[in-house]
């Protein structure tokens, strides 16, 4: 196999260090590999957590970015789902063991094998490092690559592969429908999708934001109501009213006693946020007497990604994006960290 050996990307050499555009090694090709010229890559909160080693020391040098869209330029001989010239995308997961119980039951996103590969800051089964999409080129495994629907542009499509599915998967799995009253907590990249999905599923949607700055924009996104979680009065107005909360971001003073009373009986609190700190202990009495279900969700399975793309087309769900040239990735990250995006920043080559 004689494809390219390197790519150029925004490299972080260590915690707190600025990104530098550099040449890096591409992983080795194999029968399942796909090469992509990257056209777009979304910026996810997880990129920042990784660059800053918020979840423990990252495996530097890192090239982050796991909402990647582009055009296929080479495919291995066992690749059946992609051909050269196709517009394709990949999300936060790039490989799984295909053998463990979760993989065999269609939950590859929960793979317990040692060969589960994250799109960046991880290793391929052959030991090569995985690098993400703040780059000009990407090589990965076709089994986690998706064809972008004809009626969807790459700049829109890339954001579906992490923010889109991470918010769609759990809302669908927990049966959000026209009888649901859904609180979307944290109106950022994932949260704005949360509002769009929950509305498209027919729910009454309440934006739960940590202050009152996003009131207007939450309404524009389609939220039926807005609650600032720092206002006692606002919180009181929705006591006992919610069937679901999708938590995409919480302040570090998060308290269960603030949120559990917001539910109707048997409500569901779904966490997808991944802060560097832990949630506090759950008061057992409050948990029992509310019958609230507390659960989490991790990106989405390949089947959920396909299902999401279909749902998005049927219901015309389109994310809001703001583009930055790839060469301005450091500036885009700086603005991301100021909580400025409305709502997904997308880097463009
Ligand atoms: N589980 C998974 O598989 C998965 C997948 C992707 C991402 N994630 C995680 O999900 C989280 C959100 O990612 P994202 O890309 O949506 O990030 P984001 O765009 O930065 O959104 C996070 C939101 O958190 C809210 N927030 C609450 N308290 C805050 C505070 N004190 N300061 C700043 N913001 C605060 C903000 O919304 P308001 O201003 O409205 O409060 C902010 O917009 C990250 O932790 C990321 O790592 C998890
Ligand atoms: Zn992500
Ligand atoms: Zn597995």
PDB file of C-alpha atoms in Angstrom, residues 69-220:
ATOM      1  CA  UNK A  69     -16.349  15.677   7.295  1.00  0.00           C
ATOM      2  CA  UNK A  70     -14.543  15.433   3.999  1.00  0.00           C
ATOM      3  CA  UNK A  71     -14.093  13.524   0.770  1.00  0.00           C
ATOM      4  CA  UNK A  72     -12.790   9.939   0.514  1.00  0.00           C
ATOM      5  CA  UNK A  73      -9.524   9.746  -1.431  1.00  0.00           C
ATOM      6  CA  UNK A  74      -8.398   6.109  -0.877  1.00  0.00           C
ATOM      7  CA  UNK A  75     -10.153   3.001   0.405  1.00  0.00           C
ATOM      8  CA  UNK A  76      -8.827  -0.396   1.538  1.00  0.00           C
ATOM      9  CA  UNK A  77      -9.830  -3.565  -0.314  1.00  0.00           C
ATOM     10  CA  UNK A  78     -12.397  -4.731   2.265  1.00  0.00           C
ATOM     11  CA  UNK A  79     -14.218  -1.383   2.373  1.00  0.00           C
ATOM     12  CA  UNK A  80     -17.786  -1.783   1.134  1.00  0.00           C
ATOM     13  CA  UNK A  81     -19.615   1.284   2.448  1.00  0.00           C
ATOM     14  CA  UNK A  82     -17.455   4.051   0.944  1.00  0.00           C
ATOM     15  CA  UNK A  83     -15.879   4.687  -2.444  1.00  0.00           C
ATOM     16  CA  UNK A  84     -13.367   7.257  -3.603  1.00  0.00           C
ATOM     17  CA  UNK A  85     -15.091  10.604  -4.155  1.00  0.00           C
ATOM     18  CA  UNK A  86     -17.840  10.029  -1.573  1.00  0.00           C
ATOM     19  CA  UNK A  87     -18.529  12.735   0.974  1.00  0.00           C
ATOM     20  CA  UNK A  88     -18.025  11.085   4.361  1.00  0.00           C
ATOM     21  CA  UNK A  89     -17.899  11.829   8.082  1.00  0.00           C
ATOM     22  CA  UNK A  90     -16.652  10.369  11.353  1.00  0.00           C
ATOM     23  CA  UNK A  91     -17.415  11.145  14.973  1.00  0.00           C
ATOM     24  CA  UNK A  92     -15.743  10.622  18.340  1.00  0.00           C
ATOM     25  CA  UNK A  93     -15.266   6.870  17.916  1.00  0.00           C
ATOM     26  CA  UNK A  94     -13.100   5.409  15.169  1.00  0.00           C
ATOM     27  CA  UNK A  95     -12.885   1.750  16.077  1.00  0.00           C
ATOM     28  CA  UNK A  96     -14.150  -1.032  18.335  1.00  0.00           C
ATOM     29  CA  UNK A  97     -13.208  -4.644  19.062  1.00  0.00           C
ATOM     30  CA  UNK A  98     -16.301  -6.073  17.251  1.00  0.00           C
ATOM     31  CA  UNK A  99     -16.189  -9.041  19.683  1.00  0.00           C
ATOM     32  CA  UNK A 100     -17.290  -7.982  23.176  1.00  0.00           C
ATOM     33  CA  UNK A 101     -20.914  -8.191  24.354  1.00  0.00           C
ATOM     34  CA  UNK A 102     -21.681  -4.474  23.777  1.00  0.00           C
ATOM     35  CA  UNK A 103     -20.199  -4.648  20.248  1.00  0.00           C
ATOM     36  CA  UNK A 104     -22.134  -7.806  19.397  1.00  0.00           C
ATOM     37  CA  UNK A 105     -25.379  -6.287  20.667  1.00  0.00           C
ATOM     38  CA  UNK A 106     -25.066  -3.107  18.603  1.00  0.00           C
ATOM     39  CA  UNK A 107     -23.595  -0.891  21.335  1.00  0.00           C
ATOM     40  CA  UNK A 108     -20.142  -0.456  19.842  1.00  0.00           C
ATOM     41  CA  UNK A 109     -19.983   2.954  21.540  1.00  0.00           C
ATOM     42  CA  UNK A 110     -19.803   1.060  24.858  1.00  0.00           C
ATOM     43  CA  UNK A 111     -17.126  -1.375  23.636  1.00  0.00           C
ATOM     44  CA  UNK A 112     -15.186  -2.988  26.487  1.00  0.00           C
ATOM     45  CA  UNK A 113     -12.368  -4.296  24.281  1.00  0.00           C
ATOM     46  CA  UNK A 114      -8.830  -2.989  24.443  1.00  0.00           C
ATOM     47  CA  UNK A 115      -9.043  -2.014  20.779  1.00  0.00           C
ATOM     48  CA  UNK A 116     -11.766   0.601  21.208  1.00  0.00           C
ATOM     49  CA  UNK A 117     -10.300   3.571  19.348  1.00  0.00           C
ATOM     50  CA  UNK A 118     -11.158   7.179  20.066  1.00  0.00           C
ATOM     51  CA  UNK A 119     -10.799   9.470  17.067  1.00  0.00           C
ATOM     52  CA  UNK A 120      -7.969  11.281  18.872  1.00  0.00           C
ATOM     53  CA  UNK A 121      -5.808  10.785  21.959  1.00  0.00           C
ATOM     54  CA  UNK A 122      -6.102   7.036  21.503  1.00  0.00           C
ATOM     55  CA  UNK A 123      -4.397   4.128  19.732  1.00  0.00           C
ATOM     56  CA  UNK A 124      -5.295   2.004  16.721  1.00  0.00           C
ATOM     57  CA  UNK A 125      -5.084  -1.791  17.190  1.00  0.00           C
ATOM     58  CA  UNK A 126      -1.687  -1.757  15.409  1.00  0.00           C
ATOM     59  CA  UNK A 127      -0.289   0.625  18.045  1.00  0.00           C
ATOM     60  CA  UNK A 128      -0.325   3.774  15.875  1.00  0.00           C
ATOM     61  CA  UNK A 129      -1.689   6.902  17.526  1.00  0.00           C
ATOM     62  CA  UNK A 130      -5.038   8.324  16.477  1.00  0.00           C
ATOM     63  CA  UNK A 131      -5.219  11.957  15.412  1.00  0.00           C
ATOM     64  CA  UNK A 132      -8.341  14.068  14.836  1.00  0.00           C
ATOM     65  CA  UNK A 133      -9.711  16.515  12.327  1.00  0.00           C
ATOM     66  CA  UNK A 134      -8.068  19.899  13.042  1.00  0.00           C
ATOM     67  CA  UNK A 135      -6.084  18.861  10.008  1.00  0.00           C
ATOM     68  CA  UNK A 136      -5.957  18.619   6.227  1.00  0.00           C
ATOM     69  CA  UNK A 137      -6.174  14.822   6.009  1.00  0.00           C
ATOM     70  CA  UNK A 138      -7.442  11.898   8.108  1.00  0.00           C
ATOM     71  CA  UNK A 139      -7.090   8.140   7.895  1.00  0.00           C
ATOM     72  CA  UNK A 140      -9.415   5.817   9.807  1.00  0.00           C
ATOM     73  CA  UNK A 141     -11.546   2.684   9.826  1.00  0.00           C
ATOM     74  CA  UNK A 142     -14.406   2.533   7.319  1.00  0.00           C
ATOM     75  CA  UNK A 143     -16.629   0.737   9.843  1.00  0.00           C
ATOM     76  CA  UNK A 144     -16.978   4.016  11.766  1.00  0.00           C
ATOM     77  CA  UNK A 145     -17.231   6.209   8.694  1.00  0.00           C
ATOM     78  CA  UNK A 146     -20.608   7.361   7.391  1.00  0.00           C
ATOM     79  CA  UNK A 147     -21.723   8.607   4.015  1.00  0.00           C
ATOM     80  CA  UNK A 148     -23.126  12.126   4.205  1.00  0.00           C
ATOM     81  CA  UNK A 149     -26.665  12.314   2.789  1.00  0.00           C
ATOM     82  CA  UNK A 150     -26.866  13.994  -0.640  1.00  0.00           C
ATOM     83  CA  UNK A 151     -29.012  16.841   0.625  1.00  0.00           C
ATOM     84  CA  UNK A 152     -26.647  17.771   3.467  1.00  0.00           C
ATOM     85  CA  UNK A 153     -23.514  19.921   3.134  1.00  0.00           C
ATOM     86  CA  UNK A 154     -20.261  18.842   4.808  1.00  0.00           C
ATOM     87  CA  UNK A 155     -20.162  21.964   6.991  1.00  0.00           C
ATOM     88  CA  UNK A 156     -23.560  21.044   8.474  1.00  0.00           C
ATOM     89  CA  UNK A 157     -22.980  17.302   8.495  1.00  0.00           C
ATOM     90  CA  UNK A 158     -19.776  17.257  10.557  1.00  0.00           C
ATOM     91  CA  UNK A 159     -21.531  18.502  13.708  1.00  0.00           C
ATOM     92  CA  UNK A 160     -23.986  15.585  13.667  1.00  0.00           C
ATOM     93  CA  UNK A 161     -21.254  13.032  14.266  1.00  0.00           C
ATOM     94  CA  UNK A 162     -20.594  14.051  17.896  1.00  0.00           C
ATOM     95  CA  UNK A 163     -22.866  16.861  19.167  1.00  0.00           C
ATOM     96  CA  UNK A 164     -25.781  15.622  17.069  1.00  0.00           C
ATOM     97  CA  UNK A 165     -25.796  11.986  18.071  1.00  0.00           C
ATOM     98  CA  UNK A 166     -24.799  12.585  21.705  1.00  0.00           C
ATOM     99  CA  UNK A 167     -27.973  14.627  22.165  1.00  0.00           C
ATOM    100  CA  UNK A 168     -30.252  12.681  19.771  1.00  0.00           C
ATOM    101  CA  UNK A 169     -29.380   9.166  21.033  1.00  0.00           C
ATOM    102  CA  UNK A 170     -30.540   9.500  24.649  1.00  0.00           C
ATOM    103  CA  UNK A 171     -33.646  11.593  23.859  1.00  0.00           C
ATOM    104  CA  UNK A 172     -34.794   8.921  21.417  1.00  0.00           C
ATOM    105  CA  UNK A 173     -33.790   6.015  23.700  1.00  0.00           C
ATOM    106  CA  UNK A 174     -35.723   7.540  26.606  1.00  0.00           C
ATOM    107  CA  UNK A 175     -38.800   7.943  24.465  1.00  0.00           C
ATOM    108  CA  UNK A 176     -39.136  11.718  24.305  1.00  0.00           C
ATOM    109  CA  UNK A 177     -42.455  12.468  22.575  1.00  0.00           C
ATOM    110  CA  UNK A 178     -45.330  14.925  22.417  1.00  0.00           C
ATOM    111  CA  UNK A 179     -46.279  14.235  26.050  1.00  0.00           C
ATOM    112  CA  UNK A 180     -42.781  14.994  27.324  1.00  0.00           C
ATOM    113  CA  UNK A 181     -41.618  18.141  29.060  1.00  0.00           C
ATOM    114  CA  UNK A 182     -37.887  18.239  28.493  1.00  0.00           C
ATOM    115  CA  UNK A 183     -35.341  20.459  30.186  1.00  0.00           C
ATOM    116  CA  UNK A 184     -32.195  20.967  28.133  1.00  0.00           C
ATOM    117  CA  UNK A 185     -29.451  22.002  30.519  1.00  0.00           C
ATOM    118  CA  UNK A 186     -26.484  23.902  29.053  1.00  0.00           C
ATOM    119  CA  UNK A 187     -27.229  25.668  25.785  1.00  0.00           C
ATOM    120  CA  UNK A 188     -23.967  25.084  23.945  1.00  0.00           C
ATOM    121  CA  UNK A 189     -23.123  22.793  21.024  1.00  0.00           C
ATOM    122  CA  UNK A 190     -24.853  19.705  22.425  1.00  0.00           C
ATOM    123  CA  UNK A 191     -27.603  21.678  24.156  1.00  0.00           C
ATOM    124  CA  UNK A 192     -28.693  23.635  21.087  1.00  0.00           C
ATOM    125  CA  UNK A 193     -29.067  20.313  19.264  1.00  0.00           C
ATOM    126  CA  UNK A 194     -30.997  19.050  22.321  1.00  0.00           C
ATOM    127  CA  UNK A 195     -33.576  21.816  21.865  1.00  0.00           C
ATOM    128  CA  UNK A 196     -33.877  21.127  18.115  1.00  0.00           C
ATOM    129  CA  UNK A 197     -34.266  17.348  18.579  1.00  0.00           C
ATOM    130  CA  UNK A 198     -36.716  17.530  21.493  1.00  0.00           C
ATOM    131  CA  UNK A 199     -38.911  20.009  19.573  1.00  0.00           C
ATOM    132  CA  UNK A 200     -38.816  17.778  16.482  1.00  0.00           C
ATOM    133  CA  UNK A 201     -39.910  14.852  18.698  1.00  0.00           C
ATOM    134  CA  UNK A 202     -42.935  16.938  19.686  1.00  0.00           C
ATOM    135  CA  UNK A 203     -41.957  17.763  23.291  1.00  0.00           C
ATOM    136  CA  UNK A 204     -42.496  20.933  25.300  1.00  0.00           C
ATOM    137  CA  UNK A 205     -38.937  22.195  25.759  1.00  0.00           C
ATOM    138  CA  UNK A 206     -37.478  24.279  28.549  1.00  0.00           C
ATOM    139  CA  UNK A 207     -33.962  25.694  28.197  1.00  0.00           C
ATOM    140  CA  UNK A 208     -32.063  25.453  31.500  1.00  0.00           C
ATOM    141  CA  UNK A 209     -29.134  27.840  31.289  1.00  0.00           C
ATOM    142  CA  UNK A 210     -26.689  28.788  34.056  1.00  0.00           C
ATOM    143  CA  UNK A 211     -27.546  32.494  33.722  1.00  0.00           C
ATOM    144  CA  UNK A 212     -29.992  34.683  31.803  1.00  0.00           C
ATOM    145  CA  UNK A 213     -27.771  35.548  28.816  1.00  0.00           C
ATOM    146  CA  UNK A 214     -29.219  33.105  26.277  1.00  0.00           C
ATOM    147  CA  UNK A 215     -32.923  33.869  26.744  1.00  0.00           C
ATOM    148  CA  UNK A 216     -33.549  35.310  23.298  1.00  0.00           C
ATOM    149  CA  UNK A 217     -31.431  32.826  21.409  1.00  0.00           C
ATOM    150  CA  UNK A 218     -33.003  29.836  23.219  1.00  0.00           C
ATOM    151  CA  UNK A 219     -36.420  31.067  22.058  1.00  0.00           C
ATOM    152  CA  UNK A 220     -35.107  31.460  18.496  1.00  0.00           C
TER     153      UNK A 220
END
